[in-house]
Structure formats: structure tokens, C-alpha cells
Amino acid sequence: QVQLLESGGGSVQAGGSLRLSCAASGFRYDRSAMVWFRRAPGKEREGVACIDKDGTPEYARSVSGRFTVSRDNDENTLSLQMDSLNAEDSGTYYCVADPSNYYCYSWWPNEKRFAYWGQGTPVTVDS
């Protein structure tokens, strides 16, 4: 079955960086779009970044220019490099698989479109 395991979360000072990783298994990773979501305390889940099977990324406006999503189709891993972090970036980050699609469509920020989620990894940015 689909398994997604995030790692790399933690606490960091504002302005700092973190790198999240996701190990994927149980599906054709090299043919799947992948997405990072996050949930801040008391808020709904927010789509952060999507990357298609070829490595072409898309970003939410709130993170564009600060976050970089990448993937390794040989190792079945997904990464999210987060720079210039601020307090609004705090929350739990989720790795999400979309095995039914190769590409990131306009609806990718909609959490209801996705069935496969990791357990999440927490990120705390201290201001």
C-alpha cells in the first residue's frame, strides 16, 4: 500500500532554514505528482508546493521564492527546502501523493483531491 514518511521537522529561529524529506513507497513514484501541505494551529490545511513527475514545481504565493521542492525518482524521495522561515510557516507539514496524475493541475492546493497522506512532521519557527 502507499506509504509516505516525512522527516526533518523541528524548531528554528525566524530567518533560518529547514529541509524536509519524504520517503515514498507502494506506488509508481516516478509517475506521480507529489504535493506538500501544511496545517498551522487553528487553520485549515494549505497547499504549499506541488511537483510533477518530471520535477516541474509550483508554489503557493506565501512560500514562492523561499521554498524549493525537489524529488529524486531513483530514490523515491521528495524534499522541501525551506529558507527565510517566519512564524507564519509554523505548523505540521504533510507529504501527499497523487498516483492518478503525472502533473500539477490547477486544483493542487485543494486538500480534498488527495487520498494519500503521510503522518506529518512538525515545524516551529520562533520569532
Backbone as XML, in Angstrom:
<?xml version="1.0"?>
<chain id="A" units="angstrom">
  <residue number="1" name="GLN">
    <atom name="N" x="0.841" y="-1.177" z="0.000"/>
    <atom name="CA" x="0.000" y="0.000" z="0.000"/>
    <atom name="C" x="0.891" y="1.247" z="0.000"/>
  </residue>
  <residue number="2" name="VAL">
    <atom name="N" x="0.272" y="2.374" z="-0.292"/>
    <atom name="CA" x="1.003" y="3.640" z="-0.328"/>
    <atom name="C" x="1.485" y="3.994" z="1.073"/>
  </residue>
  <residue number="3" name="GLN">
    <atom name="N" x="2.780" y="4.275" z="1.164"/>
    <atom name="CA" x="3.352" y="4.735" z="2.419"/>
    <atom name="C" x="4.166" y="5.984" z="2.174"/>
  </residue>
  <residue number="4" name="LEU">
    <atom name="N" x="3.986" y="6.964" z="3.039"/>
    <atom name="CA" x="4.691" y="8.226" z="2.953"/>
    <atom name="C" x="5.206" y="8.564" z="4.340"/>
  </residue>
  <residue number="5" name="LEU">
    <atom name="N" x="6.503" y="8.758" z="4.459"/>
    <atom name="CA" x="7.109" y="9.001" z="5.759"/>
    <atom name="C" x="7.934" y="10.275" z="5.708"/>
  </residue>
  <residue number="6" name="GLU">
    <atom name="N" x="7.441" y="11.295" z="6.414"/>
    <atom name="CA" x="8.137" y="12.579" z="6.451"/>
    <atom name="C" x="9.190" y="12.597" z="7.563"/>
  </residue>
  <residue number="7" name="SER">
    <atom name="N" x="10.206" y="13.426" z="7.362"/>
    <atom name="CA" x="11.224" y="13.653" z="8.372"/>
    <atom name="C" x="11.819" y="15.035" z="8.175"/>
  </residue>
  <residue number="8" name="GLY">
    <atom name="N" x="12.560" y="15.484" z="9.171"/>
    <atom name="CA" x="13.278" y="16.744" z="9.040"/>
    <atom name="C" x="12.671" y="17.931" z="9.752"/>
  </residue>
  <residue number="9" name="GLY">
    <atom name="N" x="11.493" y="17.756" z="10.326"/>
    <atom name="CA" x="10.886" y="18.860" z="11.057"/>
    <atom name="C" x="11.640" y="19.177" z="12.332"/>
  </residue>
  <residue number="10" name="GLY">
    <atom name="N" x="11.316" y="20.331" z="12.918"/>
    <atom name="CA" x="11.957" y="20.732" z="14.155"/>
    <atom name="C" x="11.709" y="22.188" z="14.445"/>
  </residue>
  <residue number="11" name="SER">
    <atom name="N" x="12.527" y="22.741" z="15.311"/>
    <atom name="CA" x="12.405" y="24.147" z="15.696"/>
    <atom name="C" x="13.564" y="24.941" z="15.110"/>
  </residue>
  <residue number="12" name="VAL">
    <atom name="N" x="13.262" y="26.154" z="14.703"/>
    <atom name="CA" x="14.281" y="27.009" z="14.095"/>
    <atom name="C" x="13.935" y="28.458" z="14.398"/>
  </residue>
  <residue number="13" name="GLN">
    <atom name="N" x="14.936" y="29.293" z="14.446"/>
    <atom name="CA" x="14.718" y="30.727" z="14.630"/>
    <atom name="C" x="14.224" y="31.350" z="13.332"/>
  </residue>
  <residue number="14" name="ALA">
    <atom name="N" x="13.460" y="32.420" z="13.473"/>
    <atom name="CA" x="12.999" y="33.158" z="12.303"/>
    <atom name="C" x="14.198" y="33.563" z="11.453"/>
  </residue>
  <residue number="15" name="GLY">
    <atom name="N" x="14.036" y="33.406" z="10.147"/>
    <atom name="CA" x="15.133" y="33.688" z="9.232"/>
    <atom name="C" x="15.981" y="32.477" z="8.903"/>
  </residue>
  <residue number="16" name="GLY">
    <atom name="N" x="15.769" y="31.397" z="9.642"/>
    <atom name="CA" x="16.547" y="30.186" z="9.449"/>
    <atom name="C" x="15.977" y="29.287" z="8.370"/>
  </residue>
  <residue number="17" name="SER">
    <atom name="N" x="16.554" y="28.089" z="8.275"/>
    <atom name="CA" x="16.188" y="27.140" z="7.226"/>
    <atom name="C" x="15.957" y="25.753" z="7.810"/>
  </residue>
  <residue number="18" name="LEU">
    <atom name="N" x="15.130" y="25.006" z="7.119"/>
    <atom name="CA" x="14.925" y="23.594" z="7.405"/>
    <atom name="C" x="14.733" y="22.864" z="6.088"/>
  </residue>
  <residue number="19" name="ARG">
    <atom name="N" x="15.076" y="21.584" z="6.103"/>
    <atom name="CA" x="14.853" y="20.748" z="4.925"/>
    <atom name="C" x="14.031" y="19.544" z="5.331"/>
  </residue>
  <residue number="20" name="LEU">
    <atom name="N" x="12.869" y="19.408" z="4.727"/>
    <atom name="CA" x="12.008" y="18.267" z="4.984"/>
    <atom name="C" x="12.211" y="17.217" z="3.903"/>
  </residue>
  <residue number="21" name="SER">
    <atom name="N" x="12.032" y="15.963" z="4.302"/>
    <atom name="CA" x="12.125" y="14.861" z="3.353"/>
    <atom name="C" x="10.921" y="13.952" z="3.503"/>
  </residue>
  <residue number="22" name="CYS">
    <atom name="N" x="10.644" y="13.227" z="2.435"/>
    <atom name="CA" x="9.543" y="12.273" z="2.448"/>
    <atom name="C" x="9.996" y="11.033" z="1.686"/>
  </residue>
  <residue number="23" name="ALA">
    <atom name="N" x="9.923" y="9.899" z="2.334"/>
    <atom name="CA" x="10.234" y="8.626" z="1.699"/>
    <atom name="C" x="8.930" y="7.976" z="1.263"/>
  </residue>
  <residue number="24" name="ALA">
    <atom name="N" x="8.845" y="7.639" z="-0.016"/>
    <atom name="CA" x="7.600" y="7.118" z="-0.588"/>
    <atom name="C" x="7.777" y="5.667" z="-1.020"/>
  </residue>
  <residue number="25" name="SER">
    <atom name="N" x="6.701" y="4.899" z="-0.899"/>
    <atom name="CA" x="6.720" y="3.505" z="-1.350"/>
    <atom name="C" x="5.303" y="3.042" z="-1.611"/>
  </residue>
  <residue number="26" name="GLY">
    <atom name="N" x="5.198" y="1.926" z="-2.344"/>
    <atom name="CA" x="3.892" y="1.314" z="-2.574"/>
    <atom name="C" x="3.142" y="1.786" z="-3.795"/>
  </residue>
  <residue number="27" name="PHE">
    <atom name="N" x="3.784" y="2.614" z="-4.630"/>
    <atom name="CA" x="3.137" y="3.090" z="-5.859"/>
    <atom name="C" x="4.229" y="3.512" z="-6.833"/>
  </residue>
  <residue number="28" name="ARG">
    <atom name="N" x="3.833" y="3.823" z="-8.064"/>
    <atom name="CA" x="4.787" y="4.240" z="-9.077"/>
    <atom name="C" x="5.167" y="5.701" z="-8.845"/>
  </residue>
  <residue number="29" name="TYR">
    <atom name="N" x="6.138" y="5.894" z="-8.000"/>
    <atom name="CA" x="6.534" y="7.239" z="-7.591"/>
    <atom name="C" x="6.950" y="8.083" z="-8.793"/>
  </residue>
  <residue number="30" name="ASP">
    <atom name="N" x="7.679" y="7.487" z="-9.728"/>
    <atom name="CA" x="8.193" y="8.258" z="-10.859"/>
    <atom name="C" x="7.103" y="8.707" z="-11.814"/>
  </residue>
  <residue number="31" name="ARG">
    <atom name="N" x="5.890" y="8.238" z="-11.615"/>
    <atom name="CA" x="4.769" y="8.647" z="-12.463"/>
    <atom name="C" x="3.744" y="9.476" z="-11.717"/>
  </residue>
  <residue number="32" name="SER">
    <atom name="N" x="4.078" y="9.896" z="-10.526"/>
    <atom name="CA" x="3.104" y="10.563" z="-9.669"/>
    <atom name="C" x="3.495" y="12.001" z="-9.368"/>
  </residue>
  <residue number="33" name="ALA">
    <atom name="N" x="2.521" y="12.896" z="-9.468"/>
    <atom name="CA" x="2.707" y="14.214" z="-8.895"/>
    <atom name="C" x="2.752" y="14.082" z="-7.374"/>
  </residue>
  <residue number="34" name="MET">
    <atom name="N" x="3.498" y="14.971" z="-6.749"/>
    <atom name="CA" x="3.635" y="14.959" z="-5.290"/>
    <atom name="C" x="3.400" y="16.377" z="-4.761"/>
  </residue>
  <residue number="35" name="VAL">
    <atom name="N" x="2.839" y="16.446" z="-3.592"/>
    <atom name="CA" x="2.458" y="17.740" z="-3.027"/>
    <atom name="C" x="2.875" y="17.826" z="-1.553"/>
  </residue>
  <residue number="36" name="TRP">
    <atom name="N" x="3.260" y="19.019" z="-1.119"/>
    <atom name="CA" x="3.439" y="19.320" z="0.301"/>
    <atom name="C" x="2.275" y="20.202" z="0.748"/>
  </residue>
  <residue number="37" name="PHE">
    <atom name="N" x="1.658" y="19.809" z="1.838"/>
    <atom name="CA" x="0.657" y="20.628" z="2.513"/>
    <atom name="C" x="1.183" y="20.977" z="3.901"/>
  </residue>
  <residue number="38" name="ARG">
    <atom name="N" x="0.550" y="21.952" z="4.507"/>
    <atom name="CA" x="0.845" y="22.257" z="5.906"/>
    <atom name="C" x="-0.442" y="22.690" z="6.602"/>
  </residue>
  <residue number="39" name="ARG">
    <atom name="N" x="-0.437" y="22.498" z="7.926"/>
    <atom name="CA" x="-1.555" y="22.976" z="8.736"/>
    <atom name="C" x="-0.992" y="23.743" z="9.923"/>
  </residue>
  <residue number="40" name="ALA">
    <atom name="N" x="-1.311" y="25.015" z="9.964"/>
    <atom name="CA" x="-0.940" y="25.829" z="11.111"/>
    <atom name="C" x="-1.978" y="25.638" z="12.208"/>
  </residue>
  <residue number="41" name="PRO">
    <atom name="N" x="-1.607" y="25.817" z="13.447"/>
    <atom name="CA" x="-2.563" y="25.660" z="14.546"/>
    <atom name="C" x="-3.801" y="26.525" z="14.340"/>
  </residue>
  <residue number="42" name="GLY">
    <atom name="N" x="-4.969" y="25.894" z="14.411"/>
    <atom name="CA" x="-6.221" y="26.630" z="14.287"/>
    <atom name="C" x="-6.611" y="27.011" z="12.877"/>
  </residue>
  <residue number="43" name="LYS">
    <atom name="N" x="-5.857" y="26.524" z="11.882"/>
    <atom name="CA" x="-6.155" y="26.880" z="10.491"/>
    <atom name="C" x="-6.384" y="25.624" z="9.656"/>
  </residue>
  <residue number="44" name="GLU">
    <atom name="N" x="-6.929" y="25.829" z="8.477"/>
    <atom name="CA" x="-7.123" y="24.726" z="7.554"/>
    <atom name="C" x="-5.798" y="24.360" z="6.884"/>
  </residue>
  <residue number="45" name="ARG">
    <atom name="N" x="-5.759" y="23.144" z="6.339"/>
    <atom name="CA" x="-4.555" y="22.750" z="5.632"/>
    <atom name="C" x="-4.368" y="23.592" z="4.372"/>
  </residue>
  <residue number="46" name="GLU">
    <atom name="N" x="-3.129" y="23.914" z="4.088"/>
    <atom name="CA" x="-2.778" y="24.795" z="2.965"/>
    <atom name="C" x="-1.808" y="24.068" z="2.040"/>
  </residue>
  <residue number="47" name="GLY">
    <atom name="N" x="-2.098" y="24.100" z="0.744"/>
    <atom name="CA" x="-1.162" y="23.555" z="-0.221"/>
    <atom name="C" x="0.056" y="24.456" z="-0.312"/>
  </residue>
  <residue number="48" name="VAL">
    <atom name="N" x="1.241" y="23.873" z="-0.177"/>
    <atom name="CA" x="2.486" y="24.650" z="-0.158"/>
    <atom name="C" x="3.214" y="24.566" z="-1.494"/>
  </residue>
  <residue number="49" name="ALA">
    <atom name="N" x="3.384" y="23.343" z="-1.998"/>
    <atom name="CA" x="4.123" y="23.157" z="-3.243"/>
    <atom name="C" x="3.711" y="21.853" z="-3.891"/>
  </residue>
  <residue number="50" name="CYS">
    <atom name="N" x="3.753" y="21.858" z="-5.192"/>
    <atom name="CA" x="3.465" y="20.650" z="-5.985"/>
    <atom name="C" x="4.618" y="20.453" z="-6.965"/>
  </residue>
  <residue number="51" name="ILE">
    <atom name="N" x="4.921" y="19.196" z="-7.252"/>
    <atom name="CA" x="5.964" y="18.906" z="-8.235"/>
    <atom name="C" x="5.488" y="17.760" z="-9.103"/>
  </residue>
  <residue number="52" name="ASP">
    <atom name="N" x="5.620" y="17.915" z="-10.411"/>
    <atom name="CA" x="5.127" y="16.859" z="-11.292"/>
    <atom name="C" x="6.183" y="15.774" z="-11.477"/>
  </residue>
  <residue number="53" name="LYS">
    <atom name="N" x="5.834" y="14.751" z="-12.241"/>
    <atom name="CA" x="6.708" y="13.591" z="-12.353"/>
    <atom name="C" x="8.069" y="13.943" z="-12.941"/>
  </residue>
  <residue number="54" name="ASP">
    <atom name="N" x="8.133" y="15.026" z="-13.707"/>
    <atom name="CA" x="9.374" y="15.445" z="-14.351"/>
    <atom name="C" x="10.187" y="16.427" z="-13.507"/>
  </residue>
  <residue number="55" name="GLY">
    <atom name="N" x="9.627" y="16.837" z="-12.366"/>
    <atom name="CA" x="10.343" y="17.759" z="-11.497"/>
    <atom name="C" x="9.971" y="19.215" z="-11.664"/>
  </residue>
  <residue number="56" name="THR">
    <atom name="N" x="8.940" y="19.521" z="-12.416"/>
    <atom name="CA" x="8.500" y="20.910" z="-12.568"/>
    <atom name="C" x="7.670" y="21.311" z="-11.346"/>
  </residue>
  <residue number="57" name="PRO">
    <atom name="N" x="8.062" y="22.382" z="-10.650"/>
    <atom name="CA" x="7.380" y="22.751" z="-9.411"/>
    <atom name="C" x="6.356" y="23.866" z="-9.585"/>
  </residue>
  <residue number="58" name="GLU">
    <atom name="N" x="5.452" y="23.924" z="-8.637"/>
    <atom name="CA" x="4.546" y="25.058" z="-8.468"/>
    <atom name="C" x="4.479" y="25.356" z="-6.979"/>
  </residue>
  <residue number="59" name="TYR">
    <atom name="N" x="4.258" y="26.639" z="-6.654"/>
    <atom name="CA" x="4.298" y="27.053" z="-5.259"/>
    <atom name="C" x="3.101" y="27.930" z="-4.899"/>
  </residue>
  <residue number="60" name="ALA">
    <atom name="N" x="2.723" y="27.848" z="-3.642"/>
    <atom name="CA" x="1.781" y="28.818" z="-3.115"/>
    <atom name="C" x="2.473" y="30.177" z="-3.051"/>
  </residue>
  <residue number="61" name="ARG">
    <atom name="N" x="1.696" y="31.236" z="-3.188"/>
    <atom name="CA" x="2.271" y="32.584" z="-3.161"/>
    <atom name="C" x="2.994" y="32.847" z="-1.849"/>
  </residue>
  <residue number="62" name="SER">
    <atom name="N" x="2.484" y="32.283" z="-0.786"/>
    <atom name="CA" x="3.034" y="32.561" z="0.540"/>
    <atom name="C" x="4.453" y="32.028" z="0.722"/>
  </residue>
  <residue number="63" name="VAL">
    <atom name="N" x="4.871" y="31.090" z="-0.136"/>
    <atom name="CA" x="6.204" y="30.496" z="0.032"/>
    <atom name="C" x="7.084" y="30.678" z="-1.197"/>
  </residue>
  <residue number="64" name="SER">
    <atom name="N" x="6.527" y="31.171" z="-2.278"/>
    <atom name="CA" x="7.287" y="31.325" z="-3.519"/>
    <atom name="C" x="8.513" y="32.203" z="-3.287"/>
  </residue>
  <residue number="65" name="GLY">
    <atom name="N" x="9.649" y="31.731" z="-3.750"/>
    <atom name="CA" x="10.892" y="32.471" z="-3.575"/>
    <atom name="C" x="11.648" y="32.098" z="-2.307"/>
  </residue>
  <residue number="66" name="ARG">
    <atom name="N" x="10.985" y="31.384" z="-1.404"/>
    <atom name="CA" x="11.633" y="30.973" z="-0.149"/>
    <atom name="C" x="11.744" y="29.455" z="-0.036"/>
  </residue>
  <residue number="67" name="PHE">
    <atom name="N" x="10.788" y="28.741" z="-0.595"/>
    <atom name="CA" x="10.779" y="27.280" z="-0.517"/>
    <atom name="C" x="11.143" y="26.693" z="-1.876"/>
  </residue>
  <residue number="68" name="THR">
    <atom name="N" x="11.781" y="25.527" z="-1.838"/>
    <atom name="CA" x="12.129" y="24.810" z="-3.062"/>
    <atom name="C" x="11.768" y="23.344" z="-2.898"/>
  </residue>
  <residue number="69" name="VAL">
    <atom name="N" x="10.910" y="22.856" z="-3.774"/>
    <atom name="CA" x="10.523" y="21.450" z="-3.747"/>
    <atom name="C" x="11.351" y="20.703" z="-4.796"/>
  </residue>
  <residue number="70" name="SER">
    <atom name="N" x="11.762" y="19.491" z="-4.462"/>
    <atom name="CA" x="12.530" y="18.683" z="-5.401"/>
    <atom name="C" x="12.209" y="17.211" z="-5.164"/>
  </residue>
  <residue number="71" name="ARG">
    <atom name="N" x="12.612" y="16.386" z="-6.118"/>
    <atom name="CA" x="12.339" y="14.966" z="-5.989"/>
    <atom name="C" x="13.474" y="14.165" z="-6.589"/>
  </residue>
  <residue number="72" name="ASP">
    <atom name="N" x="13.636" y="12.950" z="-6.101"/>
    <atom name="CA" x="14.605" y="12.003" z="-6.642"/>
    <atom name="C" x="13.814" y="10.759" z="-7.022"/>
  </residue>
  <residue number="73" name="ASN">
    <atom name="N" x="13.633" y="10.567" z="-8.303"/>
    <atom name="CA" x="12.820" y="9.438" z="-8.767"/>
    <atom name="C" x="13.557" y="8.104" z="-8.691"/>
  </residue>
  <residue number="74" name="ASP">
    <atom name="N" x="14.853" y="8.151" z="-8.500"/>
    <atom name="CA" x="15.611" y="6.906" z="-8.304"/>
    <atom name="C" x="15.497" y="6.431" z="-6.860"/>
  </residue>
  <residue number="75" name="GLU">
    <atom name="N" x="15.461" y="7.381" z="-5.935"/>
    <atom name="CA" x="15.407" y="7.043" z="-4.512"/>
    <atom name="C" x="13.992" y="7.094" z="-3.943"/>
  </residue>
  <residue number="76" name="ASN">
    <atom name="N" x="13.034" y="7.501" z="-4.751"/>
    <atom name="CA" x="11.637" y="7.643" z="-4.295"/>
    <atom name="C" x="11.531" y="8.577" z="-3.102"/>
  </residue>
  <residue number="77" name="THR">
    <atom name="N" x="12.188" y="9.718" z="-3.218"/>
    <atom name="CA" x="12.141" y="10.691" z="-2.130"/>
    <atom name="C" x="11.707" y="12.058" z="-2.645"/>
  </residue>
  <residue number="78" name="LEU">
    <atom name="N" x="11.092" y="12.788" z="-1.757"/>
    <atom name="CA" x="10.600" y="14.137" z="-2.009"/>
    <atom name="C" x="11.217" y="15.040" z="-0.952"/>
  </residue>
  <residue number="79" name="SER">
    <atom name="N" x="11.596" y="16.239" z="-1.346"/>
    <atom name="CA" x="12.211" y="17.164" z="-0.394"/>
    <atom name="C" x="11.551" y="18.531" z="-0.466"/>
  </residue>
  <residue number="80" name="LEU">
    <atom name="N" x="11.657" y="19.264" z="0.629"/>
    <atom name="CA" x="11.194" y="20.649" z="0.664"/>
    <atom name="C" x="12.236" y="21.454" z="1.426"/>
  </residue>
  <residue number="81" name="GLN">
    <atom name="N" x="12.993" y="22.265" z="0.700"/>
    <atom name="CA" x="13.967" y="23.165" z="1.298"/>
    <atom name="C" x="13.254" y="24.457" z="1.652"/>
  </residue>
  <residue number="82" name="MET">
    <atom name="N" x="13.291" y="24.816" z="2.939"/>
    <atom name="CA" x="12.571" y="25.995" z="3.410"/>
    <atom name="C" x="13.571" y="27.005" z="3.952"/>
  </residue>
  <residue number="83" name="ASP">
    <atom name="N" x="13.649" y="28.154" z="3.318"/>
    <atom name="CA" x="14.567" y="29.217" z="3.712"/>
    <atom name="C" x="13.792" y="30.452" z="4.149"/>
  </residue>
  <residue number="84" name="SER">
    <atom name="N" x="14.479" y="31.348" z="4.826"/>
    <atom name="CA" x="13.881" y="32.599" z="5.300"/>
    <atom name="C" x="12.561" y="32.339" z="6.021"/>
  </residue>
  <residue number="85" name="LEU">
    <atom name="N" x="12.587" y="31.387" z="6.916"/>
    <atom name="CA" x="11.371" y="30.992" z="7.621"/>
    <atom name="C" x="10.886" y="32.090" z="8.553"/>
  </residue>
  <residue number="86" name="ASN">
    <atom name="N" x="9.572" y="32.183" z="8.684"/>
    <atom name="CA" x="8.971" y="33.115" z="9.623"/>
    <atom name="C" x="7.907" y="32.382" z="10.441"/>
  </residue>
  <residue number="87" name="ALA">
    <atom name="N" x="7.367" y="33.054" z="11.427"/>
    <atom name="CA" x="6.446" y="32.408" z="12.360"/>
    <atom name="C" x="5.219" y="31.848" z="11.650"/>
  </residue>
  <residue number="88" name="GLU">
    <atom name="N" x="4.801" y="32.483" z="10.569"/>
    <atom name="CA" x="3.622" y="32.007" z="9.829"/>
    <atom name="C" x="3.870" y="30.687" z="9.114"/>
  </residue>
  <residue number="89" name="ASP">
    <atom name="N" x="5.116" y="30.249" z="9.053"/>
    <atom name="CA" x="5.437" y="28.967" z="8.438"/>
    <atom name="C" x="5.322" y="27.814" z="9.426"/>
  </residue>
  <residue number="90" name="SER">
    <atom name="N" x="5.080" y="28.099" z="10.684"/>
    <atom name="CA" x="4.945" y="27.044" z="11.682"/>
    <atom name="C" x="3.717" y="26.189" z="11.413"/>
  </residue>
  <residue number="91" name="GLY">
    <atom name="N" x="3.834" y="24.912" z="11.714"/>
    <atom name="CA" x="2.714" y="24.010" z="11.530"/>
    <atom name="C" x="3.206" y="22.599" z="11.282"/>
  </residue>
  <residue number="92" name="THR">
    <atom name="N" x="2.264" y="21.735" z="10.971"/>
    <atom name="CA" x="2.616" y="20.370" z="10.607"/>
    <atom name="C" x="2.629" y="20.262" z="9.089"/>
  </residue>
  <residue number="93" name="TYR">
    <atom name="N" x="3.701" y="19.685" z="8.556"/>
    <atom name="CA" x="3.884" y="19.561" z="7.108"/>
    <atom name="C" x="3.639" y="18.121" z="6.685"/>
  </residue>
  <residue number="94" name="TYR">
    <atom name="N" x="2.859" y="17.992" z="5.624"/>
    <atom name="CA" x="2.445" y="16.682" z="5.134"/>
    <atom name="C" x="2.923" y="16.443" z="3.710"/>
  </residue>
  <residue number="95" name="CYS">
    <atom name="N" x="3.400" y="15.246" z="3.494"/>
    <atom name="CA" x="3.750" y="14.768" z="2.165"/>
    <atom name="C" x="2.525" y="14.063" z="1.585"/>
  </residue>
  <residue number="96" name="VAL">
    <atom name="N" x="2.177" y="14.386" z="0.362"/>
    <atom name="CA" x="0.947" y="13.873" z="-0.251"/>
    <atom name="C" x="1.255" y="13.331" z="-1.632"/>
  </residue>
  <residue number="97" name="ALA">
    <atom name="N" x="0.719" y="12.155" z="-1.911"/>
    <atom name="CA" x="0.934" y="11.520" z="-3.211"/>
    <atom name="C" x="-0.321" y="11.588" z="-4.069"/>
  </residue>
  <residue number="98" name="ASP">
    <atom name="N" x="-0.111" y="11.752" z="-5.353"/>
    <atom name="CA" x="-1.216" y="11.770" z="-6.310"/>
    <atom name="C" x="-0.912" y="10.801" z="-7.445"/>
  </residue>
  <residue number="99" name="PRO">
    <atom name="N" x="-0.993" y="9.497" z="-7.179"/>
    <atom name="CA" x="-0.598" y="8.500" z="-8.175"/>
    <atom name="C" x="-1.463" y="8.499" z="-9.437"/>
  </residue>
  <residue number="100" name="SER">
    <atom name="N" x="-2.629" y="9.144" z="-9.372"/>
    <atom name="CA" x="-3.515" y="9.151" z="-10.536"/>
    <atom name="C" x="-3.165" y="10.248" z="-11.528"/>
  </residue>
  <residue number="101" name="ASN">
    <atom name="N" x="-2.212" y="11.100" z="-11.182"/>
    <atom name="CA" x="-1.855" y="12.209" z="-12.071"/>
    <atom name="C" x="-0.341" y="12.355" z="-12.190"/>
  </residue>
  <residue number="102" name="TYR">
    <atom name="N" x="0.097" y="12.668" z="-13.409"/>
    <atom name="CA" x="1.518" y="12.940" z="-13.638"/>
    <atom name="C" x="1.874" y="14.381" z="-13.265"/>
  </residue>
  <residue number="103" name="TYR">
    <atom name="N" x="0.890" y="15.269" z="-13.452"/>
    <atom name="CA" x="1.182" y="16.696" z="-13.415"/>
    <atom name="C" x="0.412" y="17.413" z="-12.312"/>
  </residue>
  <residue number="104" name="CYS">
    <atom name="N" x="0.823" y="18.658" z="-12.068"/>
    <atom name="CA" x="0.162" y="19.502" z="-11.085"/>
    <atom name="C" x="-0.901" y="20.323" z="-11.782"/>
  </residue>
  <residue number="105" name="TYR">
    <atom name="N" x="-2.143" y="20.012" z="-11.518"/>
    <atom name="CA" x="-3.228" y="20.753" z="-12.132"/>
    <atom name="C" x="-3.622" y="21.926" z="-11.245"/>
  </residue>
  <residue number="106" name="SER">
    <atom name="N" x="-4.488" y="22.760" z="-11.766"/>
    <atom name="CA" x="-4.813" y="23.999" z="-11.058"/>
    <atom name="C" x="-5.426" y="23.755" z="-9.682"/>
  </residue>
  <residue number="107" name="TRP">
    <atom name="N" x="-5.975" y="22.574" z="-9.485"/>
    <atom name="CA" x="-6.622" y="22.292" z="-8.204"/>
    <atom name="C" x="-5.679" y="21.723" z="-7.152"/>
  </residue>
  <residue number="108" name="TRP">
    <atom name="N" x="-4.374" y="21.716" z="-7.417"/>
    <atom name="CA" x="-3.481" y="21.015" z="-6.490"/>
    <atom name="C" x="-3.522" y="21.545" z="-5.069"/>
  </residue>
  <residue number="109" name="PRO">
    <atom name="N" x="-3.834" y="22.809" z="-4.808"/>
    <atom name="CA" x="-3.885" y="23.244" z="-3.407"/>
    <atom name="C" x="-5.106" y="22.744" z="-2.633"/>
  </residue>
  <residue number="110" name="ASN">
    <atom name="N" x="-5.995" y="22.036" z="-3.295"/>
    <atom name="CA" x="-7.219" y="21.577" z="-2.649"/>
    <atom name="C" x="-6.975" y="20.231" z="-1.978"/>
  </residue>
  <residue number="111" name="GLU">
    <atom name="N" x="-6.971" y="20.229" z="-0.653"/>
    <atom name="CA" x="-6.638" y="19.011" z="0.078"/>
    <atom name="C" x="-7.637" y="17.890" z="-0.180"/>
  </residue>
  <residue number="112" name="LYS">
    <atom name="N" x="-8.858" y="18.234" z="-0.529"/>
    <atom name="CA" x="-9.895" y="17.210" z="-0.707"/>
    <atom name="C" x="-9.652" y="16.338" z="-1.937"/>
  </residue>
  <residue number="113" name="ARG">
    <atom name="N" x="-8.740" y="16.745" z="-2.788"/>
    <atom name="CA" x="-8.497" y="15.992" z="-4.021"/>
    <atom name="C" x="-7.537" y="14.824" z="-3.816"/>
  </residue>
  <residue number="114" name="PHE">
    <atom name="N" x="-6.964" y="14.699" z="-2.615"/>
    <atom name="CA" x="-5.897" y="13.739" z="-2.421"/>
    <atom name="C" x="-6.258" y="12.688" z="-1.372"/>
  </residue>
  <residue number="115" name="ALA">
    <atom name="N" x="-5.866" y="11.437" z="-1.673"/>
    <atom name="CA" x="-6.225" y="10.335" z="-0.788"/>
    <atom name="C" x="-5.062" y="9.830" z="0.059"/>
  </residue>
  <residue number="116" name="TYR">
    <atom name="N" x="-3.827" y="10.107" z="-0.378"/>
    <atom name="CA" x="-2.668" y="9.502" z="0.274"/>
    <atom name="C" x="-1.825" y="10.561" z="0.975"/>
  </residue>
  <residue number="117" name="TRP">
    <atom name="N" x="-1.773" y="10.445" z="2.289"/>
    <atom name="CA" x="-1.104" y="11.432" z="3.131"/>
    <atom name="C" x="-0.119" y="10.751" z="4.076"/>
  </residue>
  <residue number="118" name="GLY">
    <atom name="N" x="0.990" y="11.437" z="4.336"/>
    <atom name="CA" x="1.866" y="10.986" z="5.398"/>
    <atom name="C" x="1.333" y="11.423" z="6.748"/>
  </residue>
  <residue number="119" name="GLN">
    <atom name="N" x="2.054" y="11.041" z="7.803"/>
    <atom name="CA" x="1.631" y="11.372" z="9.166"/>
    <atom name="C" x="1.938" y="12.825" z="9.524"/>
  </residue>
  <residue number="120" name="GLY">
    <atom name="N" x="2.846" y="13.423" z="8.816"/>
    <atom name="CA" x="3.190" y="14.819" z="9.084"/>
    <atom name="C" x="4.436" y="14.956" z="9.939"/>
  </residue>
  <residue number="121" name="THR">
    <atom name="N" x="5.110" y="16.084" z="9.773"/>
    <atom name="CA" x="6.276" y="16.408" z="10.588"/>
    <atom name="C" x="6.127" y="17.855" z="11.056"/>
  </residue>
  <residue number="122" name="PRO">
    <atom name="N" x="6.341" y="18.135" z="12.335"/>
    <atom name="CA" x="6.094" y="19.475" z="12.862"/>
    <atom name="C" x="7.254" y="20.429" z="12.614"/>
  </residue>
  <residue number="123" name="VAL">
    <atom name="N" x="6.890" y="21.661" z="12.324"/>
    <atom name="CA" x="7.858" y="22.734" z="12.147"/>
    <atom name="C" x="7.447" y="23.900" z="13.050"/>
  </residue>
  <residue number="124" name="THR">
    <atom name="N" x="8.379" y="24.368" z="13.843"/>
    <atom name="CA" x="8.130" y="25.514" z="14.709"/>
    <atom name="C" x="9.176" y="26.575" z="14.421"/>
  </residue>
  <residue number="125" name="VAL">
    <atom name="N" x="8.700" y="27.763" z="14.083"/>
    <atom name="CA" x="9.599" y="28.879" z="13.821"/>
    <atom name="C" x="9.422" y="29.888" z="14.945"/>
  </residue>
  <residue number="126" name="ASP">
    <atom name="N" x="10.482" y="30.125" z="15.678"/>
    <atom name="CA" x="10.455" y="31.043" z="16.818"/>
    <atom name="C" x="10.814" y="32.444" z="16.360"/>
  </residue>
  <residue number="127" name="SER">
    <atom name="N" x="9.917" y="33.367" z="16.626"/>
    <atom name="CA" x="10.163" y="34.757" z="16.204"/>
    <atom name="C" x="10.919" y="35.530" z="17.265"/>
  </residue>
</chain>
